[in-house]
mmCIF file with all atom_site columns, C-alpha atoms in Angstrom:
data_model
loop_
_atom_site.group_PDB
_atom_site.id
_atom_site.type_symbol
_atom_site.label_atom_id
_atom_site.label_alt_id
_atom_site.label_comp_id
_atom_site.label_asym_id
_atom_site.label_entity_id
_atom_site.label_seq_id
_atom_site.pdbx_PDB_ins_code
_atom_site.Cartn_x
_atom_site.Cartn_y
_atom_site.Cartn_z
_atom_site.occupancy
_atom_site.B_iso_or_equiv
_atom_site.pdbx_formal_charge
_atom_site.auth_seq_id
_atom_site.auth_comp_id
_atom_site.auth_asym_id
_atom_site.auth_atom_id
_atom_site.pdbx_PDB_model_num
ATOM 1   C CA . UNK A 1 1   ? 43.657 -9.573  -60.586 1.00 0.00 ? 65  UNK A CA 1
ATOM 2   C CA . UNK A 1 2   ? 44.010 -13.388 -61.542 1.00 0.00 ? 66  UNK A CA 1
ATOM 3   C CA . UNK A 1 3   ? 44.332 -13.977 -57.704 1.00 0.00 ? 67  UNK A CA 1
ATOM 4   C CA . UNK A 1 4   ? 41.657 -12.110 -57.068 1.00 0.00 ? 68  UNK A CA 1
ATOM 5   C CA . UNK A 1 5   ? 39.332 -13.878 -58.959 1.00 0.00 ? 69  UNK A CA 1
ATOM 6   C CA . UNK A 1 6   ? 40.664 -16.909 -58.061 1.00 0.00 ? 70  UNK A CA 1
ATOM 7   C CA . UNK A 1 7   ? 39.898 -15.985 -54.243 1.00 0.00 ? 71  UNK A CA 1
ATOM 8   C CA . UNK A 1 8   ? 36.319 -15.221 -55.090 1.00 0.00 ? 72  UNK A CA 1
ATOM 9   C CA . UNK A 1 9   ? 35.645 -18.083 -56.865 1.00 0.00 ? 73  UNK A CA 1
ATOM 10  C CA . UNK A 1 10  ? 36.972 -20.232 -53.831 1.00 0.00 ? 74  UNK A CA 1
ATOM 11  C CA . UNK A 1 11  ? 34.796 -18.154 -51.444 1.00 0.00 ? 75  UNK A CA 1
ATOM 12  C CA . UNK A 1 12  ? 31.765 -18.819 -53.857 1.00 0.00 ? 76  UNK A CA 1
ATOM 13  C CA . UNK A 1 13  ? 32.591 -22.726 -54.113 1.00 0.00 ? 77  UNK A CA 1
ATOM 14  C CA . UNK A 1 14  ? 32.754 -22.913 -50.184 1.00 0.00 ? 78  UNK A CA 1
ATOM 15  C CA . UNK A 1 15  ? 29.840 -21.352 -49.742 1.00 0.00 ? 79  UNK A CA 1
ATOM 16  C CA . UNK A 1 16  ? 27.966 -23.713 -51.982 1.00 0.00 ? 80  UNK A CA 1
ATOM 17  C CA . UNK A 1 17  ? 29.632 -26.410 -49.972 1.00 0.00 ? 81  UNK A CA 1
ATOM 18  C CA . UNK A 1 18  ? 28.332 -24.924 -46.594 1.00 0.00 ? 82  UNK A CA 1
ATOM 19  C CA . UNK A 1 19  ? 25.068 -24.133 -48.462 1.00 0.00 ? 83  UNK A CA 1
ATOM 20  C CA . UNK A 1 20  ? 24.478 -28.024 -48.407 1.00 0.00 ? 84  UNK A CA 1
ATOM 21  C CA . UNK A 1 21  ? 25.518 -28.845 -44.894 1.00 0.00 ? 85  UNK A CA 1
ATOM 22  C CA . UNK A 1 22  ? 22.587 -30.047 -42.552 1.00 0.00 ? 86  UNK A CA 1
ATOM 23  C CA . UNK A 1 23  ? 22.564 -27.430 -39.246 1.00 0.00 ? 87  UNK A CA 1
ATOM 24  C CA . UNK A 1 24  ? 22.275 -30.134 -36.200 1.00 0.00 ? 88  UNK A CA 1
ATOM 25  C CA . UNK A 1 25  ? 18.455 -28.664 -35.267 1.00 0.00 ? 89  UNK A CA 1
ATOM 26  C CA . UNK A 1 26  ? 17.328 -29.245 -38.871 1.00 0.00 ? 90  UNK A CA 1
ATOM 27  C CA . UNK A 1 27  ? 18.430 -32.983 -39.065 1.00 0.00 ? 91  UNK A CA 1
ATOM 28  C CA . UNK A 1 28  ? 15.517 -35.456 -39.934 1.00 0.00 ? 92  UNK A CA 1
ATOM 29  C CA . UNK A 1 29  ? 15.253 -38.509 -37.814 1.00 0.00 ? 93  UNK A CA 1
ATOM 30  C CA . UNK A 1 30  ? 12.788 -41.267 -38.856 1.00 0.00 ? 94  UNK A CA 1
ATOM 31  C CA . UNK A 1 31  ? 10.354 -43.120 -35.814 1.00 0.00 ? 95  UNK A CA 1
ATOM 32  C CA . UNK A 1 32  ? 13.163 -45.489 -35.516 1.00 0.00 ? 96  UNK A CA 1
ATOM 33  C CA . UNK A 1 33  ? 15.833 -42.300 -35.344 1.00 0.00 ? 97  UNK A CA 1
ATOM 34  C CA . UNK A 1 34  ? 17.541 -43.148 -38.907 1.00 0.00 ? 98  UNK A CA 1
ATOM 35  C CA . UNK A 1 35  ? 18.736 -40.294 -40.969 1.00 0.00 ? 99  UNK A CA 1
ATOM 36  C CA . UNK A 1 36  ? 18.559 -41.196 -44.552 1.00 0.00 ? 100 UNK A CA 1
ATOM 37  C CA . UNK A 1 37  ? 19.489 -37.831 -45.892 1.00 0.00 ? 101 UNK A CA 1
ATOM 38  C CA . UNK A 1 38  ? 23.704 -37.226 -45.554 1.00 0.00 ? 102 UNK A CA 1
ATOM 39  C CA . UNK A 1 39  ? 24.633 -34.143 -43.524 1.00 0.00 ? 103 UNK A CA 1
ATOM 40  C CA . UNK A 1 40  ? 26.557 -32.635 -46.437 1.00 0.00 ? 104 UNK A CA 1
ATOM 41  C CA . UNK A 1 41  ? 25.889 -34.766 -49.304 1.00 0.00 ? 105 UNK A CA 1
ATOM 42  C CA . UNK A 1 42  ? 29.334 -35.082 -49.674 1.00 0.00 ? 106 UNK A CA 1
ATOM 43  C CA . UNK A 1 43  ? 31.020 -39.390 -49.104 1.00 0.00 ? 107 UNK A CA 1
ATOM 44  C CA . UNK A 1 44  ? 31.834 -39.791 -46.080 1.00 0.00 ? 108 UNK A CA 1
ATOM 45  C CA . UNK A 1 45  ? 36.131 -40.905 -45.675 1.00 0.00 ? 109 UNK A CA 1
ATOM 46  C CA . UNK A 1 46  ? 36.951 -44.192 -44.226 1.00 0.00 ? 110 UNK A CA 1
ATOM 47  C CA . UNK A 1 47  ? 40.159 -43.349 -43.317 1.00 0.00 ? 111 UNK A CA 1
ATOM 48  C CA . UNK A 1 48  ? 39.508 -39.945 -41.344 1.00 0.00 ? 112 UNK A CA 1
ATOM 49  C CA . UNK A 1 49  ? 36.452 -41.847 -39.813 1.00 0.00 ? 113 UNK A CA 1
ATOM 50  C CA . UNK A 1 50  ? 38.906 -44.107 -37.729 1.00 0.00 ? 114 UNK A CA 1
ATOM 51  C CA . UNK A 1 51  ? 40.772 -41.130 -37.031 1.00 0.00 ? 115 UNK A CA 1
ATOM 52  C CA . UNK A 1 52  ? 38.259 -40.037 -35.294 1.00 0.00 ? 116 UNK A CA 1
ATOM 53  C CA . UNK A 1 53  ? 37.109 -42.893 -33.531 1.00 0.00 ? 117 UNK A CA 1
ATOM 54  C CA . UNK A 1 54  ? 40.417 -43.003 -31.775 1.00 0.00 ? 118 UNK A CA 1
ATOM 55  C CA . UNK A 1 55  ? 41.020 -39.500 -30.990 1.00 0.00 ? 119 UNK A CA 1
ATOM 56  C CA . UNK A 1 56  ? 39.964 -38.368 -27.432 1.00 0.00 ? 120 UNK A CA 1
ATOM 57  C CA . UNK A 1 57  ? 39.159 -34.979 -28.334 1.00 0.00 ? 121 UNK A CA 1
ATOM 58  C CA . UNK A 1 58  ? 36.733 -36.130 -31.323 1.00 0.00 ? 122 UNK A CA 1
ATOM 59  C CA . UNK A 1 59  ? 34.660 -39.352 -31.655 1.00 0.00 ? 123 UNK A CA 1
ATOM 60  C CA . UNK A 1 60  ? 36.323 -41.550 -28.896 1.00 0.00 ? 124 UNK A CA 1
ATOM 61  C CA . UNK A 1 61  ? 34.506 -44.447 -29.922 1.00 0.00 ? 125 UNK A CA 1
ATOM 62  C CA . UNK A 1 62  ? 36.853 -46.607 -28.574 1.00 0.00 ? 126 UNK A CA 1
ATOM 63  C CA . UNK A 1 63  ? 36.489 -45.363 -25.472 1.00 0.00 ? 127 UNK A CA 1
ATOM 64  C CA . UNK A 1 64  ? 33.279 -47.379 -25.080 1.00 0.00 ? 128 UNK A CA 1
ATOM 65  C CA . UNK A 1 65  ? 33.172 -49.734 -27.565 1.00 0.00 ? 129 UNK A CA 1
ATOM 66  C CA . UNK A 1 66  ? 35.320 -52.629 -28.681 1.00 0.00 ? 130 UNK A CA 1
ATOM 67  C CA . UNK A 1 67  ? 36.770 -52.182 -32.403 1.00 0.00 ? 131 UNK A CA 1
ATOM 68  C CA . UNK A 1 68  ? 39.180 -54.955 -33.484 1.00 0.00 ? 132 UNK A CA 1
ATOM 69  C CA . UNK A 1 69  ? 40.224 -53.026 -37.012 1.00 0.00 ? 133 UNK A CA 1
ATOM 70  C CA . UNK A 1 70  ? 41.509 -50.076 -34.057 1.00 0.00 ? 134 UNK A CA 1
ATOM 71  C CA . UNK A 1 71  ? 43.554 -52.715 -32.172 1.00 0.00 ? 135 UNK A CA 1
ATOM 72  C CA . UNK A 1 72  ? 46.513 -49.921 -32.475 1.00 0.00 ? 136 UNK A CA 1
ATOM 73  C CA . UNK A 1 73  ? 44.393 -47.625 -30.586 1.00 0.00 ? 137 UNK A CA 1
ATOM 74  C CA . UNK A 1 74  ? 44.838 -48.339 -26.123 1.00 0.00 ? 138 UNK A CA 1
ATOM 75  C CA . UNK A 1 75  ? 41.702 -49.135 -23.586 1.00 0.00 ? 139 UNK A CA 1
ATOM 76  C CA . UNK A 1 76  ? 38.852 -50.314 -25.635 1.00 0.00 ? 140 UNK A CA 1
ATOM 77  C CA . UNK A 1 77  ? 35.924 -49.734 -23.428 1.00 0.00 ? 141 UNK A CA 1
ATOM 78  C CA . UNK A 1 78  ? 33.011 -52.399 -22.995 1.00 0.00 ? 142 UNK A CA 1
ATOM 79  C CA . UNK A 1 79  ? 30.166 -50.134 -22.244 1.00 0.00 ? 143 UNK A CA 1
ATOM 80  C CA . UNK A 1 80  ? 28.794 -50.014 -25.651 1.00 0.00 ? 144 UNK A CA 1
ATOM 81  C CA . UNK A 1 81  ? 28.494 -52.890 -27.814 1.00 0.00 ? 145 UNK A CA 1
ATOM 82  C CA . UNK A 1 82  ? 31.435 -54.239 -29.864 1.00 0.00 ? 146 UNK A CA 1
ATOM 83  C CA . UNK A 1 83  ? 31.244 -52.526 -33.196 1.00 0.00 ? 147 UNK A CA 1
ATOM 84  C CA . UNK A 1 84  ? 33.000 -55.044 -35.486 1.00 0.00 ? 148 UNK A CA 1
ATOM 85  C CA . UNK A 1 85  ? 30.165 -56.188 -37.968 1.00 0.00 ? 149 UNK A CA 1
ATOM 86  C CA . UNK A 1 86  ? 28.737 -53.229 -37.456 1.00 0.00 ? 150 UNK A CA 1
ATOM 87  C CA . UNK A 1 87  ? 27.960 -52.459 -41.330 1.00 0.00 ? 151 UNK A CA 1
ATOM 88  C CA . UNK A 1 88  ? 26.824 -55.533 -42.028 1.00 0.00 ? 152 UNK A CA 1
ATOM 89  C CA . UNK A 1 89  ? 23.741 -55.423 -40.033 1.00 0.00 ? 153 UNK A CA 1
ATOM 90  C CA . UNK A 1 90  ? 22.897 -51.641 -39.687 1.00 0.00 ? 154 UNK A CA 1
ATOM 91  C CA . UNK A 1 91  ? 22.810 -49.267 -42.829 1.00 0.00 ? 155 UNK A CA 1
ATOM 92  C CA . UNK A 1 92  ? 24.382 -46.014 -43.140 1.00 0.00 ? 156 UNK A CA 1
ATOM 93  C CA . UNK A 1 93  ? 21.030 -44.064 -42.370 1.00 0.00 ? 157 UNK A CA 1
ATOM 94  C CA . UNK A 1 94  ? 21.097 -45.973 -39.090 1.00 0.00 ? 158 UNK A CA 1
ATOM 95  C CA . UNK A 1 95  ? 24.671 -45.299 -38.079 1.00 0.00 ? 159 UNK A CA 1
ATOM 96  C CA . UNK A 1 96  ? 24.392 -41.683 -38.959 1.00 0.00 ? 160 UNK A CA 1
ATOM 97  C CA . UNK A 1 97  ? 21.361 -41.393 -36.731 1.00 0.00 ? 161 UNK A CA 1
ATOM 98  C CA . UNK A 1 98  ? 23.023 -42.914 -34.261 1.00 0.00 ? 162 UNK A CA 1
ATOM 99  C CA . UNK A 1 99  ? 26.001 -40.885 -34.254 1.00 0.00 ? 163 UNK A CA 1
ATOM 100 C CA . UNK A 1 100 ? 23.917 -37.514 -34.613 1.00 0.00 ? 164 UNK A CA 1
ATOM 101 C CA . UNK A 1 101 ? 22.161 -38.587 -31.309 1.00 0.00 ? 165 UNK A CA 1
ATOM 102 C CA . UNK A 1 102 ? 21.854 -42.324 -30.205 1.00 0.00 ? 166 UNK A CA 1
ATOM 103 C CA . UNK A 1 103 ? 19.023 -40.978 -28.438 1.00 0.00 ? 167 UNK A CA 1
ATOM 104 C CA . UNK A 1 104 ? 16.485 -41.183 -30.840 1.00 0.00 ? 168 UNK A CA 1
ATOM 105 C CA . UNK A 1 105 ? 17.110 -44.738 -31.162 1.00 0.00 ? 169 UNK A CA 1
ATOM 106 C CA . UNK A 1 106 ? 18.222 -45.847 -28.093 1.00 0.00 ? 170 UNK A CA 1
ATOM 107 C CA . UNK A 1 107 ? 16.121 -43.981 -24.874 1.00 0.00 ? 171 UNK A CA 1
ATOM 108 C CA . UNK A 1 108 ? 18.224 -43.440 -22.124 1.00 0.00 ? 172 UNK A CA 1
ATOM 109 C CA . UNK A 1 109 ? 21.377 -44.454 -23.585 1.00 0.00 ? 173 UNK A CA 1
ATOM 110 C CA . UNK A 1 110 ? 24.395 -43.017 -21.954 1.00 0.00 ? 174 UNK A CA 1
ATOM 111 C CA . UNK A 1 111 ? 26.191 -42.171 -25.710 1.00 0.00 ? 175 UNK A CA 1
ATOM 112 C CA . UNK A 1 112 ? 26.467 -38.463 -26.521 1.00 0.00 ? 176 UNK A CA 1
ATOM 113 C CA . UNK A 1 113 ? 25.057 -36.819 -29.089 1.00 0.00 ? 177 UNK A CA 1
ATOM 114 C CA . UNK A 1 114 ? 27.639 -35.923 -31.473 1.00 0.00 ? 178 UNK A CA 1
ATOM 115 C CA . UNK A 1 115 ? 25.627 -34.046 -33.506 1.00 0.00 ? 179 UNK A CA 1
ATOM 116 C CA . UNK A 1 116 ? 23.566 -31.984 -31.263 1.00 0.00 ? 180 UNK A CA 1
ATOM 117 C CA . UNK A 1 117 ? 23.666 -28.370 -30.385 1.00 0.00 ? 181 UNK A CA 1
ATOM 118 C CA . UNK A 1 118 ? 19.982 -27.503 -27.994 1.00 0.00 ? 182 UNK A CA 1
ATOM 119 C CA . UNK A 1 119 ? 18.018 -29.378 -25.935 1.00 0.00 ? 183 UNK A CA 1
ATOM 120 C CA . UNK A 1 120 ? 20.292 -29.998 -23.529 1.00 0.00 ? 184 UNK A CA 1
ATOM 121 C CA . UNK A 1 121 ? 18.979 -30.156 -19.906 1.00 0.00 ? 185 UNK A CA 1
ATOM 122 C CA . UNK A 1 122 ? 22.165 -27.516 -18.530 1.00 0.00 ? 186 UNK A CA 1
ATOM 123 C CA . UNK A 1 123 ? 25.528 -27.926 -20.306 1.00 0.00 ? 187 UNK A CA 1
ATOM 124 C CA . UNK A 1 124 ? 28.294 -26.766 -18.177 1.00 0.00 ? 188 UNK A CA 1
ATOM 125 C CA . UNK A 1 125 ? 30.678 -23.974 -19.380 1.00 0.00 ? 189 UNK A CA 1
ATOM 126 C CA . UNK A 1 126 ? 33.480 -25.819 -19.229 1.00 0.00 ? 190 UNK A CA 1
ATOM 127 C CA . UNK A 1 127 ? 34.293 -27.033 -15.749 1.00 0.00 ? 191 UNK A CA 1
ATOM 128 C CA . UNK A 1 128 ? 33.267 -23.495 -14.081 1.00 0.00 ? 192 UNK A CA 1
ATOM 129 C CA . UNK A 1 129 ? 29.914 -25.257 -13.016 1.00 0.00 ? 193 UNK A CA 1
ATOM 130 C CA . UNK A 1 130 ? 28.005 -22.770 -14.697 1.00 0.00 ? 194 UNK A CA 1
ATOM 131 C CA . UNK A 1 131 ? 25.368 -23.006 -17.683 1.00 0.00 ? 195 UNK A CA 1
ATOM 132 C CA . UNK A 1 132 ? 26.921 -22.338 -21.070 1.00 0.00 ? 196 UNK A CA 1
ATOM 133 C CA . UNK A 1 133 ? 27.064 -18.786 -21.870 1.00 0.00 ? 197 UNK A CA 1
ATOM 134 C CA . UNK A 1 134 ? 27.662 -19.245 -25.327 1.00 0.00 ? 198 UNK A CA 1
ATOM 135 C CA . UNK A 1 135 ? 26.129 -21.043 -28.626 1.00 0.00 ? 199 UNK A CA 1
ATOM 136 C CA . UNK A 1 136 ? 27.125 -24.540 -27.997 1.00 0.00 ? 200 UNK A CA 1
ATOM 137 C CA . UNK A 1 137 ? 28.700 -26.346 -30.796 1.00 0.00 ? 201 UNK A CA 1
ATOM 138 C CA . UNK A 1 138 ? 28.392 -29.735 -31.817 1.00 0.00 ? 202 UNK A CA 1
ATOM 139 C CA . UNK A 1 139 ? 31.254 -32.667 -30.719 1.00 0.00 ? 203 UNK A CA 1
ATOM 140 C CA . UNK A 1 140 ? 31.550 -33.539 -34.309 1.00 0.00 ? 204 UNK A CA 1
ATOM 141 C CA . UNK A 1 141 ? 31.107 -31.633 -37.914 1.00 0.00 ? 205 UNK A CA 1
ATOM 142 C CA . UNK A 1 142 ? 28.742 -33.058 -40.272 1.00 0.00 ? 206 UNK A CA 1
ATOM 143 C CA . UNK A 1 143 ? 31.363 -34.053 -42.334 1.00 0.00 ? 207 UNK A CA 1
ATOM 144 C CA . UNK A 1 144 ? 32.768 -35.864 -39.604 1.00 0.00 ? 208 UNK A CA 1
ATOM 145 C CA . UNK A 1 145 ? 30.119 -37.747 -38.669 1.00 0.00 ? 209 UNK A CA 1
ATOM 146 C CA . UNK A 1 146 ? 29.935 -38.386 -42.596 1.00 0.00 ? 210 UNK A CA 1
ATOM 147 C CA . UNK A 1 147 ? 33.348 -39.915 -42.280 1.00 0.00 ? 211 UNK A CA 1
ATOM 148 C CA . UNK A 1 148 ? 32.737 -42.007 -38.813 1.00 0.00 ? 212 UNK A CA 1
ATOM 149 C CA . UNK A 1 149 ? 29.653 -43.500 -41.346 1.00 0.00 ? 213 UNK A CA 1
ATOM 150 C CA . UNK A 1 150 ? 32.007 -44.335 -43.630 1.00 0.00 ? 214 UNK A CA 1
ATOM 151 C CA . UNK A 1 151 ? 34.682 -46.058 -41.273 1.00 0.00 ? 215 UNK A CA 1
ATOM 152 C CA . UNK A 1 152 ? 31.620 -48.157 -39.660 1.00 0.00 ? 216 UNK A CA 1
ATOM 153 C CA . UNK A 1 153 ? 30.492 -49.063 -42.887 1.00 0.00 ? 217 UNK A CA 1
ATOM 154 C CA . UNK A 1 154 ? 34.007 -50.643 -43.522 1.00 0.00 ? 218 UNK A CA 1
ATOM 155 C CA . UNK A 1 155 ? 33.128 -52.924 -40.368 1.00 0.00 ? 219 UNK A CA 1
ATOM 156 C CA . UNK A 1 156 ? 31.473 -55.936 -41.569 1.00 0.00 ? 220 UNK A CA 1
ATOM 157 C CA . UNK A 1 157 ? 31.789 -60.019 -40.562 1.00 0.00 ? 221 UNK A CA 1
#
């Protein structure tokens, strides 16, 4: 019975937890494409940020973007700018707006959307060449991009 309860009371907790999560179609973006409000009003983690800035089948920042406090991390790309110093000169609301979807700051830019899930001109199902059959799901959690925040943030001169 004790385990029981216990269970239930987890389930409740979690769903509180989800409760607060912002759904990628209801995120707020300001004129300049700023999101002051966090995605799950949970702190974002530093550590699991840069996690996920190096790993290829998450964030990938490094992949286009130069990050001296990732010097571990192989191939640096130069397409975006350098990040180091980033949290010195933008603020979190920036960052997280930017991660969510560069787009509403930047027109055109060539950065994904990590936190995007419609209004996309034809996503492929995987590499069939098809359109997606399916709900598409963002690159990144909230929490996630909550935590890439957080790592940026760490970045300053």
């Amino acid at each position: 019975m004790k385990f029981i309860g216990m269970t239930l009371a987890a389930a409740l907790f979690a769903g509180v937890a989800a409760a607060e999560t912002v759904l990628p179609d209801d995120v707020v973006y300001d004129d300049y494409g700023a999101v002051e409000a966090s995605l799950t009003g949970q702190p974002g983690n530093s550590e699991n940020g840069a996690k996920i800035a190096v790993n290829r089948g998450l964030g990938n920042c490094v992949a286009c973007h130069a990050v001296s406090a990732l010097d571990n991390a192989p191939f640096h790309g130069e397409v975006g700018p350098p990040l180091d110093g980033v949290g010195g000169y933008r603020s979190e609301a920036e960052l997280r707006g930017i991660i969510a979807n560069a787009k509403h700051t930047f027109e055109g830019t060539v950065m994904p959307a990590f936190y995007k899930t419609s209004g996309f001109i034809r996503p492929g199902d995987g590499y069939t060449g098809k359109a997606a059959s399916e709900t598409i799901s963002p690159i990144l959690a909230a929490q996630d991009v909550e935590d890439v925040v957080a790592f940026l943030m760490t970045l300053q001169d």
